[in-house]
Every structure is written in C-alpha cells, then in structure tokens.
Amino acid sequence: MKAEAILIHRPHRQRRASRAIFGLLTLVAWIAWVSLWLPLITALAWWFGLHTSYVELFQRDHTAGWGQLLYLLWLALGCALVISSWSAYNWKRFHKLDRRRGRPPASMTAMAQLLSVDHVSAIELRSSNRIVLTFADDGSVSHIPGPAAADPSLEGSR
C-alpha cells in the first residue's frame, strides 16, 4: 500500500462524523493522561506552598514591617491632605465664578478679524447652527458655505 493512500495523509476523505469522534477520543485521552499527573503536581505545589509559608511566617524577621506600614499610612494621609487642601482652595476660589456669564458677545468686526474672514462670513458663522471650517497650513480659517452647513438631514445629530 502506498503512503499517499493512507487515510492519515488525506483527512478530507474521512467522514465528518468520524473525524469528530476521533477528535473527541483524542481529547479524552489527553485529559486522562493529564489527570494521572495532577496528584503529583498538586502534592509538589502543596509542599512548596507549605514550605514557603513556614519560611515567611516563622523564620524571617518581620519586626521592621510595622514601621514601614505606618510610614506608608502617614504618606497616604499626607497625600490625601494635600489633594484635599488644593481641591478646597480651588472650590472656594472658583465655585461662584462663571467667566462667560455677563460678558457681551464679541462684535462682528472683532470676530471676523480674529478668524480672518470677511464680514459676511462672520455674520453667517454667528447665525448658523452648523458650520464647516477649513484650516489652512498657515493657520488661517476659511468658511465653506454649502450643503454640509445647511443639511437638514443632520439636524438630529447635534
């Protein structure tokens, strides 16, 4: 018999149910093989864990641990105090301040000058709900009037 005729070299010729059964049997065999090693692995891990626990709890000197723990607690308390103080200072200073309230809007001329657009574009920019701006490489802004600026299909996307 030729090697090419053996089924293992042509698994596509095997029926799907047969491949599924062989795959399941292979999985069961691997699980059985691993389960034979699990008690030994568990015993080694248990022994190593007990040994490590004994060394950490009874053989090492832990007298400096309390001082380090208290140092960390004082450090955390100091950080919390600094952050709370800064937060209270900012709240006390800025909680009643609204920098936008009570200021008159910029004039059309000032707005047009700052955006480097003409007066008509400035009026359109201020009055429209949606605008399209393009920024040139030199930093100047230009307004492109067109269908994208007045597209009613985008009205719900605000």
PDB file of C-alpha atoms in Angstrom:
ATOM      1  CA  MET A   1       0.000   0.000   0.000  1.00  0.00           C
ATOM      2  CA  LYS A   2       1.297   3.426  -0.928  1.00  0.00           C
ATOM      3  CA  ALA A   3       1.799   6.094   1.734  1.00  0.00           C
ATOM      4  CA  GLU A   4      -0.456   8.531  -0.168  1.00  0.00           C
ATOM      5  CA  ALA A   5      -3.361   6.126   0.056  1.00  0.00           C
ATOM      6  CA  ILE A   6      -3.330   6.045   3.880  1.00  0.00           C
ATOM      7  CA  LEU A   7      -6.199   7.985   5.356  1.00  0.00           C
ATOM      8  CA  ILE A   8      -3.992   9.994   7.699  1.00  0.00           C
ATOM      9  CA  HIS A   9      -2.437  11.786   4.732  1.00  0.00           C
ATOM     10  CA  ARG A  10      -5.863  12.660   3.334  1.00  0.00           C
ATOM     11  CA  PRO A  11      -8.131  13.636   6.214  1.00  0.00           C
ATOM     12  CA  HIS A  12     -10.518  15.410   3.844  1.00  0.00           C
ATOM     13  CA  ARG A  13     -11.619  11.975   2.599  1.00  0.00           C
ATOM     14  CA  GLN A  14     -12.724  10.947   6.073  1.00  0.00           C
ATOM     15  CA  ARG A  15     -16.359  11.497   7.015  1.00  0.00           C
ATOM     16  CA  ARG A  16     -17.125  14.476   9.278  1.00  0.00           C
ATOM     17  CA  ALA A  17     -18.722  12.314  11.986  1.00  0.00           C
ATOM     18  CA  SER A  18     -15.707  10.029  12.011  1.00  0.00           C
ATOM     19  CA  ARG A  19     -13.325  12.993  12.365  1.00  0.00           C
ATOM     20  CA  ALA A  20     -15.440  14.374  15.228  1.00  0.00           C
ATOM     21  CA  ILE A  21     -15.389  11.034  17.072  1.00  0.00           C
ATOM     22  CA  PHE A  22     -11.620  10.666  16.653  1.00  0.00           C
ATOM     23  CA  GLY A  23     -11.125  14.254  17.846  1.00  0.00           C
ATOM     24  CA  LEU A  24     -13.280  13.582  20.905  1.00  0.00           C
ATOM     25  CA  LEU A  25     -11.386  10.361  21.673  1.00  0.00           C
ATOM     26  CA  THR A  26      -8.087  12.240  21.379  1.00  0.00           C
ATOM     27  CA  LEU A  27      -9.326  14.888  23.791  1.00  0.00           C
ATOM     28  CA  VAL A  28     -10.462  12.241  26.297  1.00  0.00           C
ATOM     29  CA  ALA A  29      -7.067  10.512  26.058  1.00  0.00           C
ATOM     30  CA  TRP A  30      -5.211  13.776  26.741  1.00  0.00           C
ATOM     31  CA  ILE A  31      -7.456  14.550  29.712  1.00  0.00           C
ATOM     32  CA  ALA A  32      -6.849  11.066  31.136  1.00  0.00           C
ATOM     33  CA  TRP A  33      -3.088  11.410  30.685  1.00  0.00           C
ATOM     34  CA  VAL A  34      -3.008  14.836  32.367  1.00  0.00           C
ATOM     35  CA  SER A  35      -5.221  13.613  35.213  1.00  0.00           C
ATOM     36  CA  LEU A  36      -2.621  10.944  36.017  1.00  0.00           C
ATOM     37  CA  TRP A  37      -0.048  13.692  36.635  1.00  0.00           C
ATOM     38  CA  LEU A  38      -2.342  16.027  38.598  1.00  0.00           C
ATOM     39  CA  PRO A  39      -1.896  14.339  42.010  1.00  0.00           C
ATOM     40  CA  LEU A  40       1.881  14.621  41.743  1.00  0.00           C
ATOM     41  CA  ILE A  41       1.673  18.265  40.600  1.00  0.00           C
ATOM     42  CA  THR A  42      -0.751  19.027  43.435  1.00  0.00           C
ATOM     43  CA  ALA A  43       1.485  17.361  46.028  1.00  0.00           C
ATOM     44  CA  LEU A  44       4.528  19.312  44.835  1.00  0.00           C
ATOM     45  CA  ALA A  45       2.620  22.589  44.826  1.00  0.00           C
ATOM     46  CA  TRP A  46       1.201  21.869  48.284  1.00  0.00           C
ATOM     47  CA  TRP A  47       4.632  21.019  49.688  1.00  0.00           C
ATOM     48  CA  PHE A  48       6.195  24.126  48.141  1.00  0.00           C
ATOM     49  CA  GLY A  49       3.355  26.290  49.484  1.00  0.00           C
ATOM     50  CA  LEU A  50       3.699  24.880  52.999  1.00  0.00           C
ATOM     51  CA  HIS A  51       7.445  25.292  52.910  1.00  0.00           C
ATOM     52  CA  THR A  52       7.180  28.897  51.677  1.00  0.00           C
ATOM     53  CA  SER A  53       4.540  29.710  54.289  1.00  0.00           C
ATOM     54  CA  TYR A  54       6.692  28.265  57.089  1.00  0.00           C
ATOM     55  CA  VAL A  55       9.737  30.234  55.953  1.00  0.00           C
ATOM     56  CA  GLU A  56       7.822  33.521  55.587  1.00  0.00           C
ATOM     57  CA  LEU A  57       5.913  33.225  58.870  1.00  0.00           C
ATOM     58  CA  PHE A  58       8.387  31.690  61.277  1.00  0.00           C
ATOM     59  CA  GLN A  59      11.948  32.009  60.033  1.00  0.00           C
ATOM     60  CA  ARG A  60      12.127  35.589  58.737  1.00  0.00           C
ATOM     61  CA  ASP A  61      12.365  38.671  60.912  1.00  0.00           C
ATOM     62  CA  HIS A  62       9.285  40.872  60.483  1.00  0.00           C
ATOM     63  CA  THR A  63       9.927  43.457  63.160  1.00  0.00           C
ATOM     64  CA  ALA A  64      10.558  46.270  60.642  1.00  0.00           C
ATOM     65  CA  GLY A  65       7.271  45.619  58.855  1.00  0.00           C
ATOM     66  CA  TRP A  66       5.122  47.658  61.263  1.00  0.00           C
ATOM     67  CA  GLY A  67       7.295  50.728  60.868  1.00  0.00           C
ATOM     68  CA  GLN A  68       7.130  50.513  57.095  1.00  0.00           C
ATOM     69  CA  LEU A  69       3.364  50.032  57.204  1.00  0.00           C
ATOM     70  CA  LEU A  70       2.927  53.079  59.439  1.00  0.00           C
ATOM     71  CA  TYR A  71       5.217  55.091  57.155  1.00  0.00           C
ATOM     72  CA  LEU A  72       3.065  54.174  54.139  1.00  0.00           C
ATOM     73  CA  LEU A  73      -0.111  55.109  56.025  1.00  0.00           C
ATOM     74  CA  TRP A  74       1.353  58.509  57.009  1.00  0.00           C
ATOM     75  CA  LEU A  75       2.453  59.061  53.418  1.00  0.00           C
ATOM     76  CA  ALA A  76      -1.017  58.231  52.095  1.00  0.00           C
ATOM     77  CA  LEU A  77      -2.604  60.520  54.688  1.00  0.00           C
ATOM     78  CA  GLY A  78      -0.247  63.344  53.696  1.00  0.00           C
ATOM     79  CA  CYS A  79      -1.080  62.910  50.002  1.00  0.00           C
ATOM     80  CA  ALA A  80      -4.808  62.901  50.771  1.00  0.00           C
ATOM     81  CA  LEU A  81      -4.402  66.047  52.879  1.00  0.00           C
ATOM     82  CA  VAL A  82      -2.500  67.900  50.151  1.00  0.00           C
ATOM     83  CA  ILE A  83      -5.012  66.947  47.444  1.00  0.00           C
ATOM     84  CA  SER A  84      -7.997  67.785  49.659  1.00  0.00           C
ATOM     85  CA  SER A  85      -6.491  71.163  50.571  1.00  0.00           C
ATOM     86  CA  TRP A  86      -5.832  72.006  46.931  1.00  0.00           C
ATOM     87  CA  SER A  87      -9.328  70.935  45.954  1.00  0.00           C
ATOM     88  CA  ALA A  88     -10.913  73.010  48.752  1.00  0.00           C
ATOM     89  CA  TYR A  89      -8.819  76.037  47.762  1.00  0.00           C
ATOM     90  CA  ASN A  90      -9.907  75.763  44.118  1.00  0.00           C
ATOM     91  CA  TRP A  91     -13.539  75.273  45.063  1.00  0.00           C
ATOM     92  CA  LYS A  92     -13.506  78.257  47.414  1.00  0.00           C
ATOM     93  CA  ARG A  93     -11.854  80.434  44.812  1.00  0.00           C
ATOM     94  CA  PHE A  94     -13.791  79.432  41.690  1.00  0.00           C
ATOM     95  CA  HIS A  95     -17.167  77.936  42.706  1.00  0.00           C
ATOM     96  CA  LYS A  96     -19.140  81.166  42.223  1.00  0.00           C
ATOM     97  CA  LEU A  97     -17.191  82.367  39.220  1.00  0.00           C
ATOM     98  CA  ASP A  98     -18.572  81.877  35.751  1.00  0.00           C
ATOM     99  CA  ARG A  99     -16.246  83.563  33.324  1.00  0.00           C
ATOM    100  CA  ARG A 100     -18.778  83.528  30.486  1.00  0.00           C
ATOM    101  CA  ARG A 101     -21.719  84.975  32.389  1.00  0.00           C
ATOM    102  CA  GLY A 102     -22.362  88.663  31.977  1.00  0.00           C
ATOM    103  CA  ARG A 103     -19.893  89.229  29.174  1.00  0.00           C
ATOM    104  CA  PRO A 104     -21.159  90.766  25.972  1.00  0.00           C
ATOM    105  CA  PRO A 105     -20.597  88.732  22.815  1.00  0.00           C
ATOM    106  CA  ALA A 106     -17.750  89.770  20.568  1.00  0.00           C
ATOM    107  CA  SER A 107     -18.582  92.223  17.853  1.00  0.00           C
ATOM    108  CA  MET A 108     -18.855  91.041  14.267  1.00  0.00           C
ATOM    109  CA  THR A 109     -15.849  93.070  13.277  1.00  0.00           C
ATOM    110  CA  ALA A 110     -13.658  91.623  16.057  1.00  0.00           C
ATOM    111  CA  MET A 111     -14.848  88.086  15.271  1.00  0.00           C
ATOM    112  CA  ALA A 112     -14.181  88.498  11.553  1.00  0.00           C
ATOM    113  CA  GLN A 113     -10.745  89.931  12.263  1.00  0.00           C
ATOM    114  CA  LEU A 114      -9.761  87.131  14.685  1.00  0.00           C
ATOM    115  CA  LEU A 115     -10.936  84.394  12.312  1.00  0.00           C
ATOM    116  CA  SER A 116      -9.527  86.200   9.253  1.00  0.00           C
ATOM    117  CA  VAL A 117     -12.837  86.029   7.407  1.00  0.00           C
ATOM    118  CA  ASP A 118     -14.894  88.710   5.739  1.00  0.00           C
ATOM    119  CA  HIS A 119     -17.841  90.416   7.491  1.00  0.00           C
ATOM    120  CA  VAL A 120     -20.497  88.428   5.568  1.00  0.00           C
ATOM    121  CA  SER A 121     -18.908  85.116   6.593  1.00  0.00           C
ATOM    122  CA  ALA A 122     -18.761  86.298  10.213  1.00  0.00           C
ATOM    123  CA  ILE A 123     -22.485  87.055  10.180  1.00  0.00           C
ATOM    124  CA  GLU A 124     -23.194  83.640   8.661  1.00  0.00           C
ATOM    125  CA  LEU A 125     -20.914  81.900  11.202  1.00  0.00           C
ATOM    126  CA  ARG A 126     -22.692  83.512  14.136  1.00  0.00           C
ATOM    127  CA  SER A 127     -26.221  82.923  12.857  1.00  0.00           C
ATOM    128  CA  SER A 128     -25.904  79.323  11.620  1.00  0.00           C
ATOM    129  CA  ASN A 129     -26.423  76.212  13.740  1.00  0.00           C
ATOM    130  CA  ARG A 130     -23.846  74.144  11.868  1.00  0.00           C
ATOM    131  CA  ILE A 131     -20.796  75.359  10.013  1.00  0.00           C
ATOM    132  CA  VAL A 132     -17.918  73.847   8.081  1.00  0.00           C
ATOM    133  CA  LEU A 133     -14.487  75.351   8.648  1.00  0.00           C
ATOM    134  CA  THR A 134     -11.259  74.527   6.892  1.00  0.00           C
ATOM    135  CA  PHE A 135      -7.875  75.305   8.351  1.00  0.00           C
ATOM    136  CA  ALA A 136      -5.023  76.125   6.019  1.00  0.00           C
ATOM    137  CA  ASP A 137      -1.400  75.256   6.717  1.00  0.00           C
ATOM    138  CA  ASP A 138      -0.659  78.827   7.763  1.00  0.00           C
ATOM    139  CA  GLY A 139      -3.368  78.656  10.466  1.00  0.00           C
ATOM    140  CA  SER A 140      -5.991  80.730   8.704  1.00  0.00           C
ATOM    141  CA  VAL A 141      -9.622  79.678   8.873  1.00  0.00           C
ATOM    142  CA  SER A 142     -11.980  79.695   5.941  1.00  0.00           C
ATOM    143  CA  HIS A 143     -15.704  79.082   5.933  1.00  0.00           C
ATOM    144  CA  ILE A 144     -17.148  76.960   3.181  1.00  0.00           C
ATOM    145  CA  PRO A 145     -20.806  77.725   2.656  1.00  0.00           C
ATOM    146  CA  GLY A 146     -22.562  74.795   1.131  1.00  0.00           C
ATOM    147  CA  PRO A 147     -24.927  71.881   1.601  1.00  0.00           C
ATOM    148  CA  ALA A 148     -22.980  70.405   4.542  1.00  0.00           C
ATOM    149  CA  ALA A 149     -23.547  73.559   6.557  1.00  0.00           C
ATOM    150  CA  ALA A 150     -27.286  73.644   5.978  1.00  0.00           C
ATOM    151  CA  ASP A 151     -28.030  69.908   5.621  1.00  0.00           C
ATOM    152  CA  PRO A 152     -31.415  69.281   7.308  1.00  0.00           C
ATOM    153  CA  SER A 153     -30.717  65.512   7.484  1.00  0.00           C
ATOM    154  CA  LEU A 154     -28.021  66.203  10.096  1.00  0.00           C
ATOM    155  CA  GLU A 155     -30.400  68.203  12.283  1.00  0.00           C
ATOM    156  CA  GLY A 156     -30.895  65.359  14.796  1.00  0.00           C
ATOM    157  CA  SER A 157     -27.161  64.754  15.239  1.00  0.00           C
ATOM    158  CA  ARG A 158     -26.490  67.832  17.390  1.00  0.00           C
TER     159      ARG A 158
END
